[in-house]
Structure formats: C-alpha cells, structure tokens
Coordinates of C-alpha atoms in Angstrom, one line a residue:
M1 CA -56.7 -84.4 32.7
T2 CA -57.9 -84.0 29.1
Q3 CA -55.7 -83.8 26.1
K4 CA -56.7 -80.2 25.6
Q5 CA -55.5 -79.4 29.1
Q6 CA -52.3 -81.2 28.5
T7 CA -51.5 -79.4 25.2
S8 CA -52.7 -75.9 26.0
P9 CA -50.0 -73.4 26.4
K10 CA -48.9 -72.1 30.0
R11 CA -50.6 -68.8 30.6
K12 CA -48.6 -65.8 31.2
Q13 CA -48.7 -64.7 34.8
K14 CA -50.5 -61.4 35.3
D15 CA -48.4 -58.4 36.4
S16 CA -48.9 -57.2 39.9
L17 CA -50.7 -54.1 40.8
F18 CA -47.5 -52.2 41.3
K19 CA -46.2 -53.1 37.8
R20 CA -49.5 -52.2 36.1
I21 CA -49.6 -48.8 37.8
N22 CA -45.9 -48.3 36.9
N23 CA -46.5 -49.2 33.3
W24 CA -49.5 -46.9 33.0
L25 CA -47.5 -43.9 34.5
H26 CA -44.7 -44.5 32.1
L27 CA -47.1 -44.6 29.1
W28 CA -49.2 -41.6 29.9
L29 CA -46.6 -39.4 31.5
G30 CA -44.4 -40.2 28.4
L31 CA -47.1 -39.2 25.9
I32 CA -48.0 -36.0 27.8
S33 CA -44.4 -34.7 28.2
G34 CA -42.9 -36.2 25.0
V35 CA -42.7 -32.8 23.1
I36 CA -41.2 -31.1 26.1
V37 CA -38.6 -33.8 26.5
F38 CA -37.8 -33.9 23.0
I39 CA -37.1 -30.0 22.8
V40 CA -35.3 -29.8 26.0
C41 CA -33.0 -32.8 25.0
I42 CA -32.2 -31.8 21.6
T43 CA -31.4 -28.1 22.4
G44 CA -29.3 -29.4 25.3
C45 CA -27.6 -31.7 22.8
I46 CA -26.7 -28.7 20.6
W47 CA -25.7 -26.4 23.4
V48 CA -23.1 -28.9 24.8
F49 CA -20.5 -27.9 22.1
N50 CA -21.4 -24.3 21.7
E51 CA -18.0 -23.1 22.7
E52 CA -16.2 -25.5 20.4
I53 CA -18.4 -24.7 17.5
T54 CA -18.2 -20.9 18.0
G55 CA -14.4 -21.4 18.0
L56 CA -14.4 -22.9 14.7
L57 CA -16.9 -20.6 13.1
E58 CA -15.2 -17.4 14.5
P59 CA -11.4 -17.9 14.2
E60 CA -10.9 -14.2 14.5
N61 CA -11.7 -14.5 18.3
K62 CA -8.3 -16.0 18.9
V63 CA -5.4 -13.8 19.9
E64 CA -1.8 -14.9 20.5
W65 CA -0.7 -14.6 24.1
Q66 CA 1.7 -11.8 24.8
D67 CA 3.9 -11.2 27.8
K68 CA 2.4 -7.8 28.9
P69 CA -0.6 -6.6 30.5
V70 CA -4.1 -6.6 29.1
L71 CA -6.4 -3.7 28.9
T72 CA -8.0 -2.5 32.1
P73 CA -11.8 -1.9 32.6
S74 CA -11.3 1.8 32.3
Q75 CA -9.4 1.5 29.0
L76 CA -12.2 -0.7 27.6
T77 CA -14.5 2.1 28.7
E78 CA -12.6 4.7 26.7
V79 CA -12.5 2.5 23.6
A80 CA -16.4 2.0 23.8
A81 CA -17.0 5.6 24.5
K82 CA -15.3 6.7 21.1
L83 CA -17.5 4.5 19.1
Y84 CA -20.8 4.6 21.2
P85 CA -20.9 7.7 23.5
D86 CA -24.6 7.0 24.4
K87 CA -23.8 3.4 25.8
V88 CA -22.0 2.3 28.9
P89 CA -20.3 -0.9 29.6
S90 CA -22.3 -3.8 31.2
Y91 CA -19.7 -6.5 31.4
A92 CA -16.3 -7.6 30.1
N93 CA -15.4 -11.1 29.5
Y94 CA -11.6 -11.9 29.6
R95 CA -10.4 -15.2 28.3
L96 CA -6.8 -16.4 27.8
G97 CA -5.8 -16.6 24.2
E98 CA -9.1 -14.7 23.0
V99 CA -10.5 -11.4 22.3
I100 CA -12.3 -9.5 25.1
N101 CA -16.2 -9.6 24.8
L102 CA -17.3 -6.1 26.0
G103 CA -21.1 -5.8 26.4
L104 CA -22.5 -2.3 26.1
K105 CA -26.1 -1.2 27.4
D106 CA -28.1 2.0 27.0
K107 CA -27.3 4.6 29.7
V108 CA -30.9 5.1 30.6
A109 CA -33.8 2.8 30.1
K110 CA -36.9 3.9 28.0
K111 CA -39.0 4.7 31.1
G112 CA -36.2 6.8 32.4
R113 CA -34.8 4.5 35.0
P114 CA -31.2 3.2 34.9
Q115 CA -30.6 0.0 33.3
G116 CA -29.6 -3.1 35.5
G117 CA -26.5 -5.1 34.7
G118 CA -26.4 -8.5 32.8
R119 CA -26.4 -10.0 29.5
R120 CA -30.1 -9.2 28.8
D121 CA -29.5 -5.5 28.7
V122 CA -26.6 -5.6 26.1
A123 CA -27.4 -3.5 23.1
V124 CA -24.0 -3.7 21.5
M125 CA -21.2 -6.4 21.6
L126 CA -17.7 -5.4 21.0
K127 CA -14.8 -7.8 20.6
I128 CA -11.6 -6.1 21.5
N129 CA -8.0 -7.1 21.1
P130 CA -6.8 -7.5 24.8
Y131 CA -3.4 -5.9 24.1
T132 CA -3.9 -3.2 21.4
G133 CA -7.5 -2.1 22.0
E134 CA -8.3 -2.8 18.3
V135 CA -12.0 -3.6 17.8
V136 CA -12.1 -6.9 16.0
S137 CA -15.9 -6.6 15.4
N138 CA -18.9 -5.0 16.8
E139 CA -22.4 -6.3 16.8
V140 CA -25.6 -4.1 17.4
R141 CA -28.5 -6.0 18.8
K142 CA -32.0 -5.0 18.4
P143 CA -34.5 -5.6 21.3
G144 CA -35.3 -9.2 21.6
E145 CA -32.7 -10.2 19.1
T146 CA -30.4 -13.2 19.8
D147 CA -27.7 -15.2 18.1
F148 CA -28.0 -18.8 17.3
F149 CA -26.8 -20.4 20.5
R150 CA -28.8 -17.9 22.6
F151 CA -31.9 -19.0 20.6
I152 CA -31.0 -22.7 21.4
L153 CA -30.6 -21.8 25.0
N154 CA -34.0 -19.9 25.1
G155 CA -35.5 -23.2 23.8
H156 CA -33.8 -25.2 26.3
R157 CA -34.8 -23.1 29.3
F158 CA -38.3 -22.0 28.3
L159 CA -39.4 -23.4 25.0
W160 CA -39.3 -20.0 23.4
M161 CA -42.3 -18.9 25.3
P162 CA -42.6 -16.1 27.9
V163 CA -40.2 -16.9 30.6
E164 CA -43.0 -17.0 33.4
I165 CA -44.8 -19.6 31.4
G166 CA -42.3 -21.6 29.6
R167 CA -39.9 -21.9 32.6
P168 CA -42.2 -23.9 34.9
I169 CA -43.2 -26.2 32.0
V170 CA -39.6 -27.1 31.5
N171 CA -38.8 -27.4 35.1
Y172 CA -41.8 -29.7 35.9
G173 CA -41.4 -31.5 32.5
T174 CA -37.9 -32.3 33.6
L175 CA -39.2 -33.7 36.9
V176 CA -41.6 -35.8 35.0
F177 CA -38.7 -37.1 32.7
V178 CA -36.9 -38.3 36.1
I179 CA -40.0 -40.2 36.9
L180 CA -40.2 -41.6 33.4
L181 CA -36.4 -42.9 33.7
I182 CA -37.4 -44.7 37.0
T183 CA -40.6 -46.2 35.6
G184 CA -39.0 -47.1 32.3
L185 CA -36.2 -49.0 34.4
I186 CA -38.9 -50.8 36.4
W187 CA -40.6 -51.8 33.1
W188 CA -37.4 -52.8 31.4
Y189 CA -36.3 -55.2 34.2
P190 CA -37.3 -58.7 33.3
K191 CA -38.9 -61.2 35.6
K192 CA -36.2 -63.8 34.7
W193 CA -32.5 -63.4 33.6
N194 CA -31.6 -65.8 31.0
K195 CA -29.8 -65.7 27.7
S196 CA -33.0 -64.7 25.8
T197 CA -33.8 -61.7 28.2
R198 CA -30.2 -60.6 28.2
D199 CA -30.1 -60.5 24.4
K200 CA -33.3 -58.6 24.4
N201 CA -32.5 -56.1 27.1
F202 CA -28.8 -55.4 26.1
K203 CA -28.7 -55.9 22.4
I204 CA -30.4 -54.2 19.4
K205 CA -31.7 -56.9 16.8
W206 CA -30.8 -54.9 13.6
G207 CA -31.9 -57.6 11.3
A208 CA -35.5 -57.7 12.8
S209 CA -38.5 -55.8 11.6
F210 CA -39.0 -52.0 12.0
K211 CA -41.3 -52.6 15.0
R212 CA -38.7 -54.8 16.8
V213 CA -35.8 -52.5 16.1
N214 CA -37.7 -49.4 17.3
L215 CA -38.6 -51.2 20.5
D216 CA -35.0 -52.1 21.0
L217 CA -33.9 -48.6 20.3
H218 CA -36.3 -47.4 23.1
N219 CA -35.5 -50.1 25.7
V220 CA -31.7 -50.8 25.0
L221 CA -30.5 -47.2 24.3
G222 CA -32.7 -46.0 27.1
F223 CA -31.1 -48.2 29.6
Y224 CA -27.5 -47.5 28.6
A225 CA -28.1 -43.7 28.8
L226 CA -30.2 -43.8 31.9
L227 CA -27.5 -42.8 34.5
F228 CA -26.2 -39.9 32.3
L229 CA -29.8 -38.7 31.6
A230 CA -30.6 -38.9 35.3
A231 CA -27.4 -36.8 36.1
I232 CA -28.4 -34.2 33.4
A233 CA -32.0 -33.9 34.6
L234 CA -31.4 -33.8 38.4
T235 CA -28.6 -31.1 37.9
G236 CA -30.9 -29.2 35.5
M237 CA -33.7 -29.0 38.1
V238 CA -31.4 -27.1 40.5
Y239 CA -31.7 -24.1 38.3
G240 CA -35.5 -24.1 38.1
L241 CA -37.2 -25.8 41.1
K242 CA -36.5 -23.8 44.1
W243 CA -37.8 -26.3 46.7
Y244 CA -35.7 -29.1 45.0
S245 CA -32.6 -26.9 44.8
G246 CA -32.9 -26.1 48.5
G247 CA -33.7 -29.6 49.6
L248 CA -30.7 -31.1 47.5
Y249 CA -28.3 -28.5 49.2
W250 CA -29.9 -29.4 52.6
V251 CA -29.3 -33.1 52.1
T252 CA -25.9 -32.9 50.8
T253 CA -24.5 -30.4 53.2
G254 CA -25.9 -32.1 56.3
G255 CA -28.7 -29.8 57.1
E256 CA -27.4 -26.4 56.0
K257 CA -29.9 -23.9 54.5
L258 CA -29.2 -22.7 51.2
Q259 CA -28.4 -19.0 51.1
E260 CA -29.9 -17.2 48.3
F261 CA -27.8 -15.1 46.0
R262 CA -28.5 -11.3 46.6
K263 CA -27.0 -8.3 45.1
L264 CA -24.8 -6.6 47.6
K265 CA -24.9 -2.7 47.7
S266 CA -22.2 -0.1 47.9
D267 CA -22.3 2.6 50.6
S268 CA -24.0 5.5 48.7
L269 CA -22.9 8.0 51.5
Q270 CA -19.3 7.5 50.4
K271 CA -19.9 8.7 46.8
G272 CA -17.1 10.8 45.4
R273 CA -15.1 10.7 48.6
F274 CA -12.2 8.4 47.6
F275 CA -12.2 7.3 44.0
T276 CA -13.3 8.4 40.7
P277 CA -15.5 5.9 38.7
A278 CA -12.4 5.0 36.5
G279 CA -10.2 4.8 39.4
A280 CA -12.6 2.5 41.3
I281 CA -13.1 0.2 38.5
D282 CA -9.5 -0.2 37.8
G283 CA -8.7 -0.5 41.6
A284 CA -11.0 -3.5 41.9
W285 CA -9.5 -5.0 38.8
A286 CA -6.0 -4.7 40.2
K287 CA -6.8 -6.3 43.5
V288 CA -8.4 -9.4 42.0
V289 CA -5.6 -9.8 39.2
A290 CA -2.9 -9.6 41.9
K291 CA -4.5 -12.5 43.8
H292 CA -5.1 -14.6 40.5
K293 CA -2.2 -14.0 38.2
Q294 CA -2.4 -17.6 36.8
S295 CA -6.2 -17.6 36.0
T296 CA -7.2 -18.2 32.5
G297 CA -10.4 -16.0 32.6
F298 CA -12.2 -13.2 34.3
Y299 CA -15.9 -11.8 34.1
Y300 CA -16.0 -8.1 35.1
S301 CA -19.4 -6.7 35.8
F302 CA -19.3 -2.9 35.7
P303 CA -21.1 -1.0 38.3
D304 CA -24.1 1.2 37.2
T305 CA -22.6 4.6 38.1
A306 CA -26.2 6.2 37.8
R307 CA -27.0 4.0 40.8
A308 CA -25.0 4.9 43.9
K309 CA -25.6 1.7 45.5
A310 CA -24.5 -0.4 42.7
A311 CA -21.5 -2.6 43.4
I312 CA -18.5 -4.0 41.3
D313 CA -18.6 -7.8 40.8
I314 CA -15.7 -9.8 39.4
Y315 CA -15.6 -13.6 38.7
V316 CA -12.4 -15.6 38.4
Y317 CA -12.0 -18.8 36.2
P318 CA -8.6 -20.5 37.0
T319 CA -9.0 -23.3 34.5
A320 CA -10.1 -22.8 30.9
G321 CA -13.5 -24.2 30.2
Q322 CA -14.4 -24.9 33.8
F323 CA -16.6 -22.9 36.1
Y324 CA -16.7 -25.2 39.3
N325 CA -13.6 -23.8 40.7
S326 CA -14.5 -20.2 40.0
Q327 CA -14.4 -17.5 42.8
S328 CA -16.2 -14.3 43.1
Y329 CA -15.6 -10.8 44.5
T330 CA -17.8 -7.9 45.1
F331 CA -16.5 -4.5 45.9
D332 CA -18.1 -1.2 47.1
Q333 CA -17.7 1.1 44.0
H334 CA -16.8 4.2 46.2
T335 CA -14.5 2.7 48.9
L336 CA -13.3 -0.6 47.1
K337 CA -14.1 -2.3 50.3
E338 CA -14.6 -6.0 49.6
L339 CA -18.3 -7.0 50.5
E340 CA -18.9 -10.5 51.9
R341 CA -21.4 -12.9 50.3
S342 CA -23.0 -16.0 51.9
D343 CA -24.2 -18.1 49.1
P344 CA -22.2 -21.3 48.1
Y345 CA -20.8 -19.8 45.0
A346 CA -18.9 -17.3 46.9
V347 CA -16.8 -19.9 48.7
A348 CA -13.4 -21.0 47.2
F349 CA -13.6 -24.4 45.9
D350 CA -10.7 -25.8 48.0
Q351 CA -12.4 -24.4 51.1
A352 CA -15.9 -25.6 50.3
S353 CA -17.8 -28.4 52.0
F354 CA -18.9 -31.5 50.1
G355 CA -22.3 -30.1 49.4
Q356 CA -21.0 -26.7 48.4
K357 CA -18.5 -28.4 46.0
L358 CA -21.4 -30.3 44.5
R359 CA -23.4 -27.1 44.0
K360 CA -20.4 -25.5 42.4
M361 CA -19.8 -28.4 40.1
N362 CA -23.6 -28.6 39.1
Y363 CA -23.1 -26.8 35.7
E364 CA -20.1 -29.0 34.7
I365 CA -22.1 -32.1 35.7
H366 CA -25.1 -30.8 33.7
V367 CA -23.2 -30.3 30.5
G368 CA -20.7 -33.2 31.1
S369 CA -17.6 -31.0 31.2
I370 CA -16.7 -32.3 34.5
L371 CA -15.0 -35.2 32.8
G372 CA -13.5 -32.9 30.1
F373 CA -14.1 -33.3 26.4
P374 CA -15.0 -37.1 26.7
G375 CA -17.6 -36.1 29.2
K376 CA -19.2 -33.6 26.7
V377 CA -19.2 -36.3 24.2
L378 CA -21.2 -38.5 26.7
A379 CA -23.6 -35.7 27.5
F380 CA -24.0 -35.1 23.7
L381 CA -24.9 -38.8 23.1
A382 CA -27.1 -39.1 26.1
S383 CA -29.1 -36.0 25.3
L384 CA -29.4 -37.3 21.6
I385 CA -30.8 -40.6 23.1
G386 CA -33.0 -38.7 25.5
A387 CA -34.5 -36.7 22.4
S388 CA -35.1 -40.1 20.6
L389 CA -37.0 -41.8 23.5
P390 CA -40.3 -39.8 23.0
I391 CA -40.3 -40.7 19.3
T392 CA -39.6 -44.5 19.8
G393 CA -41.8 -44.7 22.7
F394 CA -44.7 -43.0 20.6
L395 CA -44.2 -45.5 17.9
V396 CA -44.3 -48.4 20.2
W397 CA -47.7 -47.1 21.7
Y398 CA -49.0 -46.4 18.3
G399 CA -48.1 -49.7 16.9
R400 CA -49.8 -51.6 19.8
K401 CA -52.8 -49.3 20.1
F402 CA -53.7 -48.9 16.4
K403 CA -52.2 -51.9 14.6
K404 CA -54.6 -53.8 12.5
K405 CA -56.1 -56.8 14.1
K406 CA -55.1 -60.1 12.5
K407 CA -57.6 -62.8 12.4
A408 CA -56.5 -65.5 14.8
S409 CA -55.8 -68.8 12.9
S410 CA -57.6 -71.9 14.0
A411 CA -55.5 -74.2 16.0
R412 CA -54.9 -77.6 14.5
V413 CA -54.6 -80.5 16.7
K414 CA -51.5 -82.6 15.7
S415 CA -49.4 -85.2 17.2
G416 CA -46.1 -84.1 18.7
P417 CA -45.2 -80.9 20.3
K418 CA -47.0 -77.5 19.3
A419 CA -45.2 -74.5 18.2
Y420 CA -46.2 -71.1 19.5
T421 CA -44.9 -67.8 18.1
L422 CA -44.1 -64.7 20.2
Q423 CA -45.1 -61.3 19.3
E424 CA -42.0 -59.1 18.7
D425 CA -43.1 -56.6 21.3
T426 CA -43.7 -59.3 24.0
V427 CA -41.3 -59.4 26.9
L428 CA -39.5 -62.8 26.8
E429 CA -40.0 -64.8 30.0

C-alpha cells in the first residue's frame, strides 16, 4: 500500500437509490409547493386566535349574564324588520356572555330566485343585546366584501382565487406537504447516532454562520414541529379531498361508509296547516333549549319561508370554544317534526363511535383547541414553523446550487495526521 493510499481520506459512502429518490422528491416538491405551503401556514397561524383577537378588539360584544330568557328567533326577526324591511334573517349565533350575531339576507336574489341560507348570503350583520333587543352595531356588507379574518380564511382555503381553482390547489398542496414531512424526516435521520449527529439534529448552532443557522432552522425546527404539522395537515385534508375524507372515515370506523351531509326538506303539503312562520321558528327553538338548558351557545338557521321545502336547522354547543361535542337538530318548518340525519355530525358525542368522535373532533385537532388554549399556542407555533420551512429550504437549495465555487487548495504532504474540514451543510457521519 502506498503512502498516498494510507493518507487519503475515507470516501463517504454513496447514498442508496431509495435515499436519492427521497431527497430528490423532497427538494423538487418543496420548490414547487413552497408558495402554497407558506400562504396556507401563515394564514392558518393568524386564524388560530381569531376569536381571542376579535374579543380584544371588540369589547362591546361582551354582555353580562342575566337570569332571564334571551330573545327568541321571532323577536330577533321583529328587531331586524324595523331596521331593514327588505331583508330576512339568515342565521342567529347565540353565545353565552356575548351579543347575538344576526345575519340578514335579501328576500329575493337578483335573478328572481329565493336566496339560500348561510353566511355567504349575508348582506347585513346585526349585533343585538340578547336581553333588551338593543342593536349594538350593524354592518352593511357589499357583495364580495369580507372582514379581516374572513379574508385570512379565504386565503387559507383557496388562496384568494376563485373557489373552483384555488380549493384544489390548496387541497393537493396540503397532500404534497404531508409527503414533504415524510421525506424530510427520512432525509433528516442520520446514518449513525453519536454526539455530533445528536447536536446537529436537535440543536441550533446560533453562533455559526448564516448558512449553518439557516440549515439548523430548517432541520431542527422542522423535526420538532413535524407531528403537530402532520396532525394539522391530515385534518385539513378532510375538508377538501373527498376520497381522503371517506377513506379515513372508513378506516377509523371499521368499514363504515361516510354518509354525506344533505339538506333535509320540510313537507310542503303541510304548509299553513299547523303553525304560522313565527310560531314555527319559536317552537323549534323552545324544543331545543328545553333539552340543552346548560349549553353555552346555539346556532339557529332560519328557514327560507319563500321555499316551502326549507327546514329549520339548530346547532347546540355545550362547551364554550368547542365544537366537537355539538349536536344538531332539523325540524319541518310546517309541522315541527324532527327530521333525522344520518351524517356523523348528527350523532351526539357521547353516543358516537370512535371514528365518529374523531370526525367530530377534526376541527379542534386542526386548530389545536382540542387541548384548550395551550393547544392553540402549539398550533400557532407549528404553523409559524411550517411557514418558515419553504423559506429556509429555498435558501439551503439556493446556497448549494448557486454558491460561488472556491478554488480547491492544493494538498500538502506533511508528516503526522492530516486535518480535513467539513462543509457546514454536510451531514456529520
């Protein structure tokens, strides 16, 4: 063996084909989806505390609890009719210790067809004292106009594009992000575990160069946030990918098919036979309130009286700030007969199977509130880290791809051991 062979450094073993494919996927999928991931994560980060921020910015929404009944839906309708006779109620949101949010919509759509229910049709938002009927504030919304948090949510859901374009981009961009988390973990995992690799993979070397700190921010923070980001992404896909949502439900329920939500209909042949419109909406309200006297919130969806088949929907929220244990009711607007739904959200939480409970908790897991306020903090930090990953990852790639090539210094043969320097972005063996 020659002296040259004795003193030459040990060559680094070449990565396996699997590792090279994994690294290639992580690199290019990350570059392609980087902007999408950044927008979805940063908007999600802001949305997490929307209720807390709104509460601080709008203290007039708070109302001291009083030991007396709140306004019924028909009384809310009378309050609204005095101010906006050309509008009809769409929904009323009752929350303990707060004003009632009453959304109003136009009686008839521009094309001559009755409006459907829901938040998108709201033209006026009234905030009403639940005990006195005083209108605390009213907000007239122009077509397409949104408030700050609705703007943030629109970016989170469909990148401020038309829904039919932006929604699939976000949905499949989230799926790509899940793949990036998996490939990133494989790339991060070292071949050998020793003190050097532990320090490199679990600690940020703040005193190093910018390139090294940036690499640590990508690798270390990405690892610590991985499980939280995976939970957020996997629950987010439930709302957008039908095949994924159905498949996840099938797996978690042991083979049950996911029943899609469908609007139940009233019996139009019974119109005018039993109740007046005001009597029907108050009758449904009284039935639900009698069953849930201790609940902290109700969402009342008014029936469109211009459509004889429209029904009354009421959602009950027993715990403030939580939705997973909610229960919904649907009533025929003419007979007040309770109509039975078959989707998982219609089942009471304490009577639901594991898969149904998991589906009902999906939103809370998505925003972290399943763990209360600390869970929201974790979701905020994880989303913030998720938004940073495309940036730090791009800088790592850019530094390696376009860095100026340095002239290799000639090796000097000296007696004694040789010293070899490691590039800061080389994985320590």
